[in-house]
XYZ file of C-alpha atoms in Angstrom:
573
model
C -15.572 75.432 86.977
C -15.370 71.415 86.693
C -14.511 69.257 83.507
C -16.142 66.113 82.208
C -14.400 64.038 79.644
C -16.218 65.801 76.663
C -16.781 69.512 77.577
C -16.143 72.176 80.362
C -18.905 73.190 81.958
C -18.213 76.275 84.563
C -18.942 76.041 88.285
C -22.292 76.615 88.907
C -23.898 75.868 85.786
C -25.907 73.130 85.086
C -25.257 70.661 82.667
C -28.113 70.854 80.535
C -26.955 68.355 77.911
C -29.561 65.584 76.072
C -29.436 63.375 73.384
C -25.854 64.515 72.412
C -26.771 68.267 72.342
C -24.965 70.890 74.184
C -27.555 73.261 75.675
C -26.237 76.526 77.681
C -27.085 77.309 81.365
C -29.278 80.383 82.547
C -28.362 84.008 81.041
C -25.375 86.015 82.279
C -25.789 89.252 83.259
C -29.310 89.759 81.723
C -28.812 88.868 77.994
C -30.069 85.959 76.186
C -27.629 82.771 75.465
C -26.036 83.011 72.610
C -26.882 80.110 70.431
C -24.916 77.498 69.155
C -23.392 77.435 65.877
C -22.377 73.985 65.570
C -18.498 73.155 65.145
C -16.503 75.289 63.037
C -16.466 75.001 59.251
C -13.096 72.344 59.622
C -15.633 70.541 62.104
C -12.210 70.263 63.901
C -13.747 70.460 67.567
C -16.805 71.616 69.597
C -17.493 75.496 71.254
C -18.957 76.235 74.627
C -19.469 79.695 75.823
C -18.398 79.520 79.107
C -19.296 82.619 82.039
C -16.935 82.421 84.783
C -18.120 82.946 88.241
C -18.667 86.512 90.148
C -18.589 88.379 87.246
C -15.901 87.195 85.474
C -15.579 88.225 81.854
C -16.742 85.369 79.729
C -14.566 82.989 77.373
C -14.356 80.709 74.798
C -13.399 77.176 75.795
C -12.557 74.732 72.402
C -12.602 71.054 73.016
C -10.442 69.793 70.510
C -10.901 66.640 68.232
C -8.818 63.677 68.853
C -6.604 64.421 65.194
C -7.005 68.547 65.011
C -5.393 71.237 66.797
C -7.641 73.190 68.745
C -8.440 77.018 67.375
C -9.237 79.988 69.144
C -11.721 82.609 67.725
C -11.138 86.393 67.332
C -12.837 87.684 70.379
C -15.579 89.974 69.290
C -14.875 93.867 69.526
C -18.950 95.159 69.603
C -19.135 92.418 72.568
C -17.506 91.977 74.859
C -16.542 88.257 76.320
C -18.724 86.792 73.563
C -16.648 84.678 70.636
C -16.860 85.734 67.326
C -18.869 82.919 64.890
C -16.756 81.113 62.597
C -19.207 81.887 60.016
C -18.465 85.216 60.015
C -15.937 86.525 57.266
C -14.157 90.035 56.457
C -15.041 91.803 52.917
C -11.280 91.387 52.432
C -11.132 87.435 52.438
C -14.387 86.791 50.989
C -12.442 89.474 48.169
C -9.815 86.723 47.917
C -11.338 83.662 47.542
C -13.681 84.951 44.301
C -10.168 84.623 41.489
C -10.659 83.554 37.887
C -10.158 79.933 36.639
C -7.814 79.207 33.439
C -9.385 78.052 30.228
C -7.114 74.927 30.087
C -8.504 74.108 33.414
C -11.796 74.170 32.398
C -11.144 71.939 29.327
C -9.453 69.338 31.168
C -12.456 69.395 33.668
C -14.780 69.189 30.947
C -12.394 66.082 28.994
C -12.723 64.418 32.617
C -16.901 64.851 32.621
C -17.199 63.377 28.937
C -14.369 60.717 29.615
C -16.312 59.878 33.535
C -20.038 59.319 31.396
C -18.206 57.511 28.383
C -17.100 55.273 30.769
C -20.467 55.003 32.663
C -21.909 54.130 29.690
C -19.407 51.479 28.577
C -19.658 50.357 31.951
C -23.565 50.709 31.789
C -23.815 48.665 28.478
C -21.993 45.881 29.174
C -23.548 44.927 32.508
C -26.572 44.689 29.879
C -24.115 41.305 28.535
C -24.608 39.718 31.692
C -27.290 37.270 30.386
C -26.807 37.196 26.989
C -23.776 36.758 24.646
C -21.942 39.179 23.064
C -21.973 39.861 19.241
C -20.192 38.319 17.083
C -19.698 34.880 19.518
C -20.692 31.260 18.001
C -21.268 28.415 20.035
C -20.787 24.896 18.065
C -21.523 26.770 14.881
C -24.470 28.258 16.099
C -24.851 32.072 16.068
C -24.937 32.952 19.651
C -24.855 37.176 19.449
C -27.643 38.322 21.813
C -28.795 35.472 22.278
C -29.210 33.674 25.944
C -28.098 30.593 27.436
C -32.380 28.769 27.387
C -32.443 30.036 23.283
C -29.151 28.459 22.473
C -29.821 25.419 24.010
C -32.840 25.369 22.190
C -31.447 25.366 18.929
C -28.782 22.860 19.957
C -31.841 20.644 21.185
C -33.523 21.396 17.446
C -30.554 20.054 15.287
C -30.068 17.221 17.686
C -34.042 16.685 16.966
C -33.070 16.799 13.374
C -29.657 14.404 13.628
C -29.261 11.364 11.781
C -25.857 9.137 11.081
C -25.355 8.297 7.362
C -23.134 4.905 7.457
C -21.191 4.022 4.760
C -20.113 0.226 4.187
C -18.025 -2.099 2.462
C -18.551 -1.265 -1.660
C -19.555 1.999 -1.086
C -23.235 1.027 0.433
C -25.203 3.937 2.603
C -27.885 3.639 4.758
C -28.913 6.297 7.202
C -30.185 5.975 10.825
C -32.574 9.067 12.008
C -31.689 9.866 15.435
C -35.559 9.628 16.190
C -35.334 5.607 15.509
C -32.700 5.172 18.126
C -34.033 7.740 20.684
C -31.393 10.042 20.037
C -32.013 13.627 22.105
C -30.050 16.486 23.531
C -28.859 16.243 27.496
C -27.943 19.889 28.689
C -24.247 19.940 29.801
C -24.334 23.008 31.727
C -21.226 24.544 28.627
C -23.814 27.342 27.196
C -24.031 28.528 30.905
C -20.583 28.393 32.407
C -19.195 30.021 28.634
C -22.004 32.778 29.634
C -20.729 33.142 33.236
C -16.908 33.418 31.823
C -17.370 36.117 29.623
C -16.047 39.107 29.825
C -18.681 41.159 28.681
C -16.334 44.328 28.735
C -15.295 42.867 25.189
C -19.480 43.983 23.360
C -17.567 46.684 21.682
C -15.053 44.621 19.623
C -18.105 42.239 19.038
C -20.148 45.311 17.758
C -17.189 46.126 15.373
C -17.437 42.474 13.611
C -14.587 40.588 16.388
C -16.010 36.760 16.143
C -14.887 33.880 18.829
C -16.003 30.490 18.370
C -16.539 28.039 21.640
C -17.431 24.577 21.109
C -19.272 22.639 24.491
C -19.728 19.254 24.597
C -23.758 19.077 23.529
C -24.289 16.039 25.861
C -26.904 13.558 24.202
C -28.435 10.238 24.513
C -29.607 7.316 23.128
C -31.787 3.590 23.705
C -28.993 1.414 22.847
C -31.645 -1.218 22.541
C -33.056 0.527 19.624
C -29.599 1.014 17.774
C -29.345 -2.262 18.103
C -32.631 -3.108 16.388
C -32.003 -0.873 13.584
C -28.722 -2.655 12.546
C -29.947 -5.585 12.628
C -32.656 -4.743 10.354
C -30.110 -3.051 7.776
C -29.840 -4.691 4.185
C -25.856 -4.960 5.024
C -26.965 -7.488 7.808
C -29.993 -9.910 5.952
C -28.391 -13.419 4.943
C -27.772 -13.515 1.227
C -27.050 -9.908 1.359
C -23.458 -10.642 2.501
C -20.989 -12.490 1.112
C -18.528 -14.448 3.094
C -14.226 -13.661 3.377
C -12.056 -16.351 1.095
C -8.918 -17.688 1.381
C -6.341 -17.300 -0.587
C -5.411 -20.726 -1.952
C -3.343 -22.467 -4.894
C -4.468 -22.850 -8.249
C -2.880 -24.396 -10.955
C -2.247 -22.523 -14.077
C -0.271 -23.547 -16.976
C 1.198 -26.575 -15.074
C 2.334 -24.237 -12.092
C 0.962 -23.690 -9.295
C 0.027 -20.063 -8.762
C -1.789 -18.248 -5.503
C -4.998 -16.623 -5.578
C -4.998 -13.649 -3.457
C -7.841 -14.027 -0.604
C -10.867 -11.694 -0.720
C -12.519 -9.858 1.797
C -16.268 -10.533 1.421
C -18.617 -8.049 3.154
C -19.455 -10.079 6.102
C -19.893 -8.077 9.071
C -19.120 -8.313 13.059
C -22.624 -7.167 14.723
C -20.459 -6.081 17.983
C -18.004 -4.411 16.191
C -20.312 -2.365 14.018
C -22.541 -1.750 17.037
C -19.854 -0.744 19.060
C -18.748 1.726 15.667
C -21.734 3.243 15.467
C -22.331 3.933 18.843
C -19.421 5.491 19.708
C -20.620 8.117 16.644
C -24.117 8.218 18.069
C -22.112 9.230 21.560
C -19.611 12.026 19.440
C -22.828 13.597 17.971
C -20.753 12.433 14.835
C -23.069 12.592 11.092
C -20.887 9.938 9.190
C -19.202 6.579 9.671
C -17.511 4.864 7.890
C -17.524 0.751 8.706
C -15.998 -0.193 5.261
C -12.777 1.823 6.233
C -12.670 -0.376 9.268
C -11.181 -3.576 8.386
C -12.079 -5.069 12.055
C -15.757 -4.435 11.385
C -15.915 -7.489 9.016
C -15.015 -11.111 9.417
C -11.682 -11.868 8.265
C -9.906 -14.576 5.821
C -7.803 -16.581 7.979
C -5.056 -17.099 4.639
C -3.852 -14.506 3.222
C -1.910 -14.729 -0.277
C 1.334 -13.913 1.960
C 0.899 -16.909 4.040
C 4.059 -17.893 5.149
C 3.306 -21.674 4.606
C 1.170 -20.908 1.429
C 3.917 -19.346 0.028
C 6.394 -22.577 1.428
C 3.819 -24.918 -0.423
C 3.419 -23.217 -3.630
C 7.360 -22.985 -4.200
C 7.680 -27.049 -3.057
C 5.143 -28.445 -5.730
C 6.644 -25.904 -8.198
C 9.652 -27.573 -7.657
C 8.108 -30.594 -8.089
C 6.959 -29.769 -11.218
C 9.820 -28.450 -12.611
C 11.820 -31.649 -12.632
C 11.916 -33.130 -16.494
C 13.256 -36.979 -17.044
C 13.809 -37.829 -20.258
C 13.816 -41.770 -21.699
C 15.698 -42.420 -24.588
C 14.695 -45.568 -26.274
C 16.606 -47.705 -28.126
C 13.807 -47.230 -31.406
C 15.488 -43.323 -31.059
C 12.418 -42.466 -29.615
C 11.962 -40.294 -26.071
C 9.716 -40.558 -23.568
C 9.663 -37.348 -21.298
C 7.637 -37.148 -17.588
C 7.600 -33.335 -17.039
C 4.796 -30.862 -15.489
C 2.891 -31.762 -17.515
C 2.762 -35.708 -16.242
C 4.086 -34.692 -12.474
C 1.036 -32.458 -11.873
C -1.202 -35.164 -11.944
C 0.907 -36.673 -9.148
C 0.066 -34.574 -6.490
C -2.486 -34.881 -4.281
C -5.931 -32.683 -2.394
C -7.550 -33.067 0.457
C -10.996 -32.223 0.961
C -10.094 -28.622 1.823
C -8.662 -28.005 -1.365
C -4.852 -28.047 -0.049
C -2.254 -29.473 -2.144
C 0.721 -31.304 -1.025
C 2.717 -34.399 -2.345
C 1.860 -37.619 -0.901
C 5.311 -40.186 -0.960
C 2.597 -42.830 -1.179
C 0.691 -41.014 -4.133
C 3.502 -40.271 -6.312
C 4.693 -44.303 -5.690
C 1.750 -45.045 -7.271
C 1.995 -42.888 -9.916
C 5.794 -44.316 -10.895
C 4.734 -47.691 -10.951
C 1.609 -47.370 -13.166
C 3.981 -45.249 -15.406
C 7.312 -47.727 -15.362
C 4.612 -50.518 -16.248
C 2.646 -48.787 -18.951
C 6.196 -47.870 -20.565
C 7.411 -51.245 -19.874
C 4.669 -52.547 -21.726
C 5.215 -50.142 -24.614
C 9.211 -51.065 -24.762
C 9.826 -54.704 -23.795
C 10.221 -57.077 -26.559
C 10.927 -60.485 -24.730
C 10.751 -63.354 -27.094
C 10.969 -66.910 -26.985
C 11.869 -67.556 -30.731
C 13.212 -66.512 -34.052
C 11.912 -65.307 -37.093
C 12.487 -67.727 -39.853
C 11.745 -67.531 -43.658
C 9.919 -70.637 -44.400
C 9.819 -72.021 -47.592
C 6.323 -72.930 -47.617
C 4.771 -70.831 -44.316
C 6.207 -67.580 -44.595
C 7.597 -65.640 -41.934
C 7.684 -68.123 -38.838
C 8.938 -68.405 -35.122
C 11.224 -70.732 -34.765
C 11.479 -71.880 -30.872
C 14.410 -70.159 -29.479
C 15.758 -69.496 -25.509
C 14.013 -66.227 -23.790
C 15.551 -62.882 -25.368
C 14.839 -59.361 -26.548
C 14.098 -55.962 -24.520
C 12.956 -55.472 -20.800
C 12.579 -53.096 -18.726
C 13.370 -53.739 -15.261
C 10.720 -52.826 -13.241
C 11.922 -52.564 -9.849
C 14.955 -50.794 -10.441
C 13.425 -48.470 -12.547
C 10.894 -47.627 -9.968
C 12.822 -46.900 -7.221
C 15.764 -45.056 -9.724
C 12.372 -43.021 -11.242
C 10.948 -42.216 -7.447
C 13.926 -40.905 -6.036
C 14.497 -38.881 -9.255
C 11.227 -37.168 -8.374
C 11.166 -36.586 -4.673
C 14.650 -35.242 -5.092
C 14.047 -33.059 -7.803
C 16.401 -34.538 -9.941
C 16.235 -33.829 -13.643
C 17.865 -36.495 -16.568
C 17.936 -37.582 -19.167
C 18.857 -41.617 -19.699
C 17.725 -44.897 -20.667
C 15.573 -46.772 -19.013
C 17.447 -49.503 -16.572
C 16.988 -53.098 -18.731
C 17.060 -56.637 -17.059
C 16.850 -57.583 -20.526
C 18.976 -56.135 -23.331
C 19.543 -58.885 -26.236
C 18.178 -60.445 -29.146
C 19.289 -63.775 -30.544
C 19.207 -63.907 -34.362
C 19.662 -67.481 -37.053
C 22.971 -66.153 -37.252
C 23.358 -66.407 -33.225
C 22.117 -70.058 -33.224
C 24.064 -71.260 -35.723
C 22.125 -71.040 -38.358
C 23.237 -70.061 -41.558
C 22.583 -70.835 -45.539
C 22.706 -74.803 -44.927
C 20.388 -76.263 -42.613
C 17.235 -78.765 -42.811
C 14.166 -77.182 -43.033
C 11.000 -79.912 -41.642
C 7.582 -78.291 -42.419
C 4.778 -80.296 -39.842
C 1.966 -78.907 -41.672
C 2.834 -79.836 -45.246
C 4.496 -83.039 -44.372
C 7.908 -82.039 -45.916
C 11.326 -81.509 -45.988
C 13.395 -79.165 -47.352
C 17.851 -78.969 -47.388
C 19.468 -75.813 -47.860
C 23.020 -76.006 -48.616
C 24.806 -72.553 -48.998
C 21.459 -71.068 -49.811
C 20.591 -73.692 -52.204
C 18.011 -76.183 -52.121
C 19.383 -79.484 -52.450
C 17.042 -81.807 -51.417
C 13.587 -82.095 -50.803
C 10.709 -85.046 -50.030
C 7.601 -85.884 -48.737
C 7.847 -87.334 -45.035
C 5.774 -88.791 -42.050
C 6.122 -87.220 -39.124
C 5.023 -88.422 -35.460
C 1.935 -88.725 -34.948
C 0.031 -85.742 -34.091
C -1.885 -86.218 -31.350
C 0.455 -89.133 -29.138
C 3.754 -88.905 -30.261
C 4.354 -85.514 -32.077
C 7.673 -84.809 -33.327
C 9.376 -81.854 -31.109
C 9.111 -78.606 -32.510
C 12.226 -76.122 -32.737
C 15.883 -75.679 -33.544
C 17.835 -78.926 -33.099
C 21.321 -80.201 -35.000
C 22.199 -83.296 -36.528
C 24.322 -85.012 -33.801
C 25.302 -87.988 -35.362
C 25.528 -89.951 -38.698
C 24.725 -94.002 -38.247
C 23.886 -96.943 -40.455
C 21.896 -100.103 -39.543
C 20.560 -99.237 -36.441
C 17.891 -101.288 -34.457
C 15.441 -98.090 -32.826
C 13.978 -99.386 -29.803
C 10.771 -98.339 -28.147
C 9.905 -97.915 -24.487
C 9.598 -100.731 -22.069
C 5.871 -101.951 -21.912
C 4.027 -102.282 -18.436
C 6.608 -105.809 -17.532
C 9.628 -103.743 -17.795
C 11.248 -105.896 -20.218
C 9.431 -106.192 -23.278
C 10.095 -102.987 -25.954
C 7.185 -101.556 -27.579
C 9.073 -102.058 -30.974
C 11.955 -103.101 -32.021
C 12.997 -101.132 -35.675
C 16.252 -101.973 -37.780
C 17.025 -98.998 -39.951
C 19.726 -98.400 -42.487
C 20.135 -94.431 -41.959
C 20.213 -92.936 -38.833
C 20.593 -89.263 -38.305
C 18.849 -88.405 -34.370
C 18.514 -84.472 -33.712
C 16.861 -85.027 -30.170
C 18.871 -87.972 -28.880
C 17.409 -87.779 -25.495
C 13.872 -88.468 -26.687
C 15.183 -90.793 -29.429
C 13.873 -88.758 -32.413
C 15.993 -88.009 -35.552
C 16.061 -88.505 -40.014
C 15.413 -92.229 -40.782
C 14.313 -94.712 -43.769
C 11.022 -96.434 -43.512
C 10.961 -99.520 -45.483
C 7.740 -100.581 -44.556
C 5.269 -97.122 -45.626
C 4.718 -96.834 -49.205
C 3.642 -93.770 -48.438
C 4.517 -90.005 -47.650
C 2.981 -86.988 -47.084
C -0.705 -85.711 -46.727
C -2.366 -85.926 -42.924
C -0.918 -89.515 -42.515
C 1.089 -88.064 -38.853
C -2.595 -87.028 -37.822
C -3.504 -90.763 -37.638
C -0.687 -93.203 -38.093
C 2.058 -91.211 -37.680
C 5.644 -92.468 -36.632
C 6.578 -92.311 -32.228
C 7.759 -89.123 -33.235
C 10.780 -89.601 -35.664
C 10.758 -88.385 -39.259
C 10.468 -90.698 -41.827
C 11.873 -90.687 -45.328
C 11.737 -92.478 -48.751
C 15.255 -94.917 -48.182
C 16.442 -93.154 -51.317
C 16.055 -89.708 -50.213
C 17.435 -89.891 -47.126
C 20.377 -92.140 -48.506
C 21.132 -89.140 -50.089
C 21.088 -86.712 -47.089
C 22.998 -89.147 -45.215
C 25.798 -88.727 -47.261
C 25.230 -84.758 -47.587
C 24.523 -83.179 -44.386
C 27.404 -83.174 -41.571
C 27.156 -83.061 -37.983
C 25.987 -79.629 -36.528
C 23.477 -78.792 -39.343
C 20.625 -77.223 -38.260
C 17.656 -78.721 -38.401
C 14.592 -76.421 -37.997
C 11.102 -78.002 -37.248
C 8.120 -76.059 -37.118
């Protein structure tokens, strides 16, 4: 007998094997091979019928399998040397294995059927969700329950067809710009598909029972920026004339103050910032803008009522303004420069910008110091005098009265203003006196010479004493001096000698007089007699008047000799 690695194959038998079938050798003793069976029910190893040599009673010979134990077989007792088949079974264990199952076994294999095809059909139905969405799932509002990836892009492309941005501007203005003018369409972002490919489409039950989830993608769109740009510039909000420009805020002057107007911000608009607006909602898929909430989408005012130096200004020429001088006169009258007068005082340039000018307001004091200098100053260069014949007359006096003095009170006045200063005073006077009769000495008794009607009148203690016809000088040559003079002396019998004629030596005249009473010694003119006129009076002085003294009637002035004194006025007018 010899042994190969898979079977044993007896000595002098040849191995008839093919194709991985065991085949037996020739008959032993005369009977027919017993055929093969196959391995045994366990398939735990392979059986050879084996015949020894020389008559040897056969055997079984088991090759076992590499994990199983090899079994023998019951040797067969009808014959002999030849294996019983494993097929073959006693009454008594076939008798064995036929027992009775219990009824809770049976359920429990029947729960495990139902639950095994309830889950093939769970199973079943939702590979069914592998290209299509599950009910109950919306996809950027759009109802997306059975529906597949192409038709929901579809109906994203179909209200991106249909989009339009409705822009909303300064005031409330809308216009509305149809996606189709700015060739506005739908890009596919791939979302629908990778939201399809994540789902877990072991959830279609809770979707048949009403469950909702909502996904938003990013619906990827497009646009000609060129056109967007050609329909804003052909909005109404953009046409000249249609627009109206920002304002500063500035000062106005209101009840003698100066108040601020607040700025305003027109409706002007920045093309790039309203193209860059609107296309960033054109990008978001967004329906509504709103430029008039965006204060960078219009042109500005570059002064705004807070202005720091707005406000600086407005407070300064208040202040200004809010100085009051006061004049009191010496009538009892005021004068008073106040808002009223200061607001005229300040100065605008061209833009419309107030501010006080030193050189302006200069100006302004010295026109005003004049005009009420010529209002108040009373200078005079005479007294009134009661006439007896002329009325009310000037008598020829030194300067006096009222005057203002102008350059003081200009510079006092303009440093009271610029320094806010308010006052009330008098105006500062480089004149502040009159001069009455009483001042020049002249009282109730004085001579009183009337040029015009050729007489004389004496006043003593109020009383007129003496009166008479006279010659004065002559008019047009020798005039007698007009004004207040005094009697300086009293003489008799003087000789009244002219000027020197062209020799130098020779007197013009030579006149002996017996009453002498000069008032002007140093131009030789005073009261005398004038024995040689035999007349007085009328427009004789216009003519052949005297070299400029005043002659009398001898008898007349005889008498005023011996009444006036020295020191009484004489008054010629």
């Amino acid at each position: 007998m010899s042994l190969d690695e898979n079977n044993f194959v007896p000595d002098g038998f040849a191995d008839d094997r093919h194709m991985g079938e065991e085949r037996y050798g020739a008959p032993v003793y005369g009977t027919e091979p017993e055929p093969w069976n196959g391995p045994s029910e366990e398939g735990a190893g392979r059986s050879y019928n084996v015949v020894p040599d020389m008559g040897a009673a056969p055997y079984t010979a088991e090759i076992p399998t590499v994990d199983e134990e090899p079994q023998r077989k019951e040797e067969s007792s009808d014959v002999p040397g030849v294996l019983k088949e494993e097929s073959e079974q006693d009454p008594e264990d076939e008798k064995k294995k036929k027992k009775k199952f219990p009824i809770w076994q049976i359920i429990v294999i029947c729960l495990a059927l139902i639950t095994a095809g309830l889950v093939g059909a769970f199973l079943y139905i939702a590979s069914t969700y592998e290209d299509r969405f599950i009910e109950g799932t919306y996809i950027n509002g759009i109802y997306a329950g059975d529906k597949g990836v192409e038709e929901i892009e579809q109906e994203i492309r179909q209200r991106v067809e249909d989009y339009s941005i409705e822009v909303t501007f300064r005031g409330g203005a809308k216009e509305t710009i149809s996606g189709q003018s700015i060739g506005y369409e739908y890009v596919s972002s791939g979302g629908v598909a990778k939201l399809l490919k994540e789902q877990d489409t072991k959830e279609w039950l809770s979707g048949k029972f009403g469950a909702e989830k909502t996904f938003t993608v990013s619906e990827a769109t497009k646009y000609d920026p060129e056109k967007l740009s050609a329909v804003l510039n052909s909005l109404p909000e953009m046409q000249p004339g249609n627009y109206l420009a920002p304002t500063n805020a500035f000062l106005a002057i209101e009840n003698n103050a100066f108040t601020i107007i607040p700025e305003t911000q027109g409706n002007t608009l920045i093309y790039d910032e309203l193209f860059n607006k609107v296309s960033q909602a054109a990008a978001g898929s967004a329906l509504t803008v709103d430029i008039g909430a965006d204060e960078n989408a219009y042109e500005k005012p570059a002064v705004y009522a807070d202005n720091a130096d707005l406000v600086s200004q407005r407070d300064n020429l208040n202040g200004f303004l809010q100085t009051v001088i006061t004049y009191d006169l010496k009538d009892g009258t005021t004068r008073t420069i106040d808002g009223s007068t200061l607001i005229n005082w300040i100065s605008q340039d061209e833009n419309g910008w107030y501010y006080i000018d030193e050189g302006n307001v200069m100006a302004n004091v010295e026109a005003y110091v004049t005009a009420l200098a010529a209002e108040v100053d009373n200078v005079k260069t005479g007294v009134d005098f009661q006439s007896s014949a002329l009325g009310v007359i000037m008598l020829p006096s030194a300067t006096y009265g009222l005057q203002i003095g102008k350059d003081q009170e200009v510079a006092q006045l303009f440093t009271e203003i610029m320094e806010r200063t308010s006052t009330e005073r008098a105006p500062i006077y480089s004149m502040d006196y009159t001069i009455t009769l009483s001042d020049l000495g002249i009282g109730n008794t004085y001579i009183e010479i009337d040029i015009p009607n050729q007489h004389l009148y004496y006043y003593k203690d109020g009383v007129l004493t003496i009166e008479s016809d006279i010659v004065s000088g002559s008019e047009y040559t020798t005039p007698t001096p007009r004004g207040i003079f005094y009697i300086q002396n009293r003489e008799q019998n003087v000789t009244l000698l002219g000027p020197y004629l062209a020799d130098g030596k020779t007197r013009s005249y030579t006149t002996l007089v017996k009453y002498w009473l000069p008032f002007d010694i140093a131009n030789g003119v005073g009261l005398h007699d004038a024995s040689w006129r035999a007349e007085f009076g009328g427009d004789i002085y216009l003519g052949g008047g005297s070299h400029g003294c005043v002659n009398m009637p001898e008898a007349v002035v005889a008498n005023l000799f011996y009444t006036v004194s020295v020191g009484t006025p004489v008054l010629v007018f």
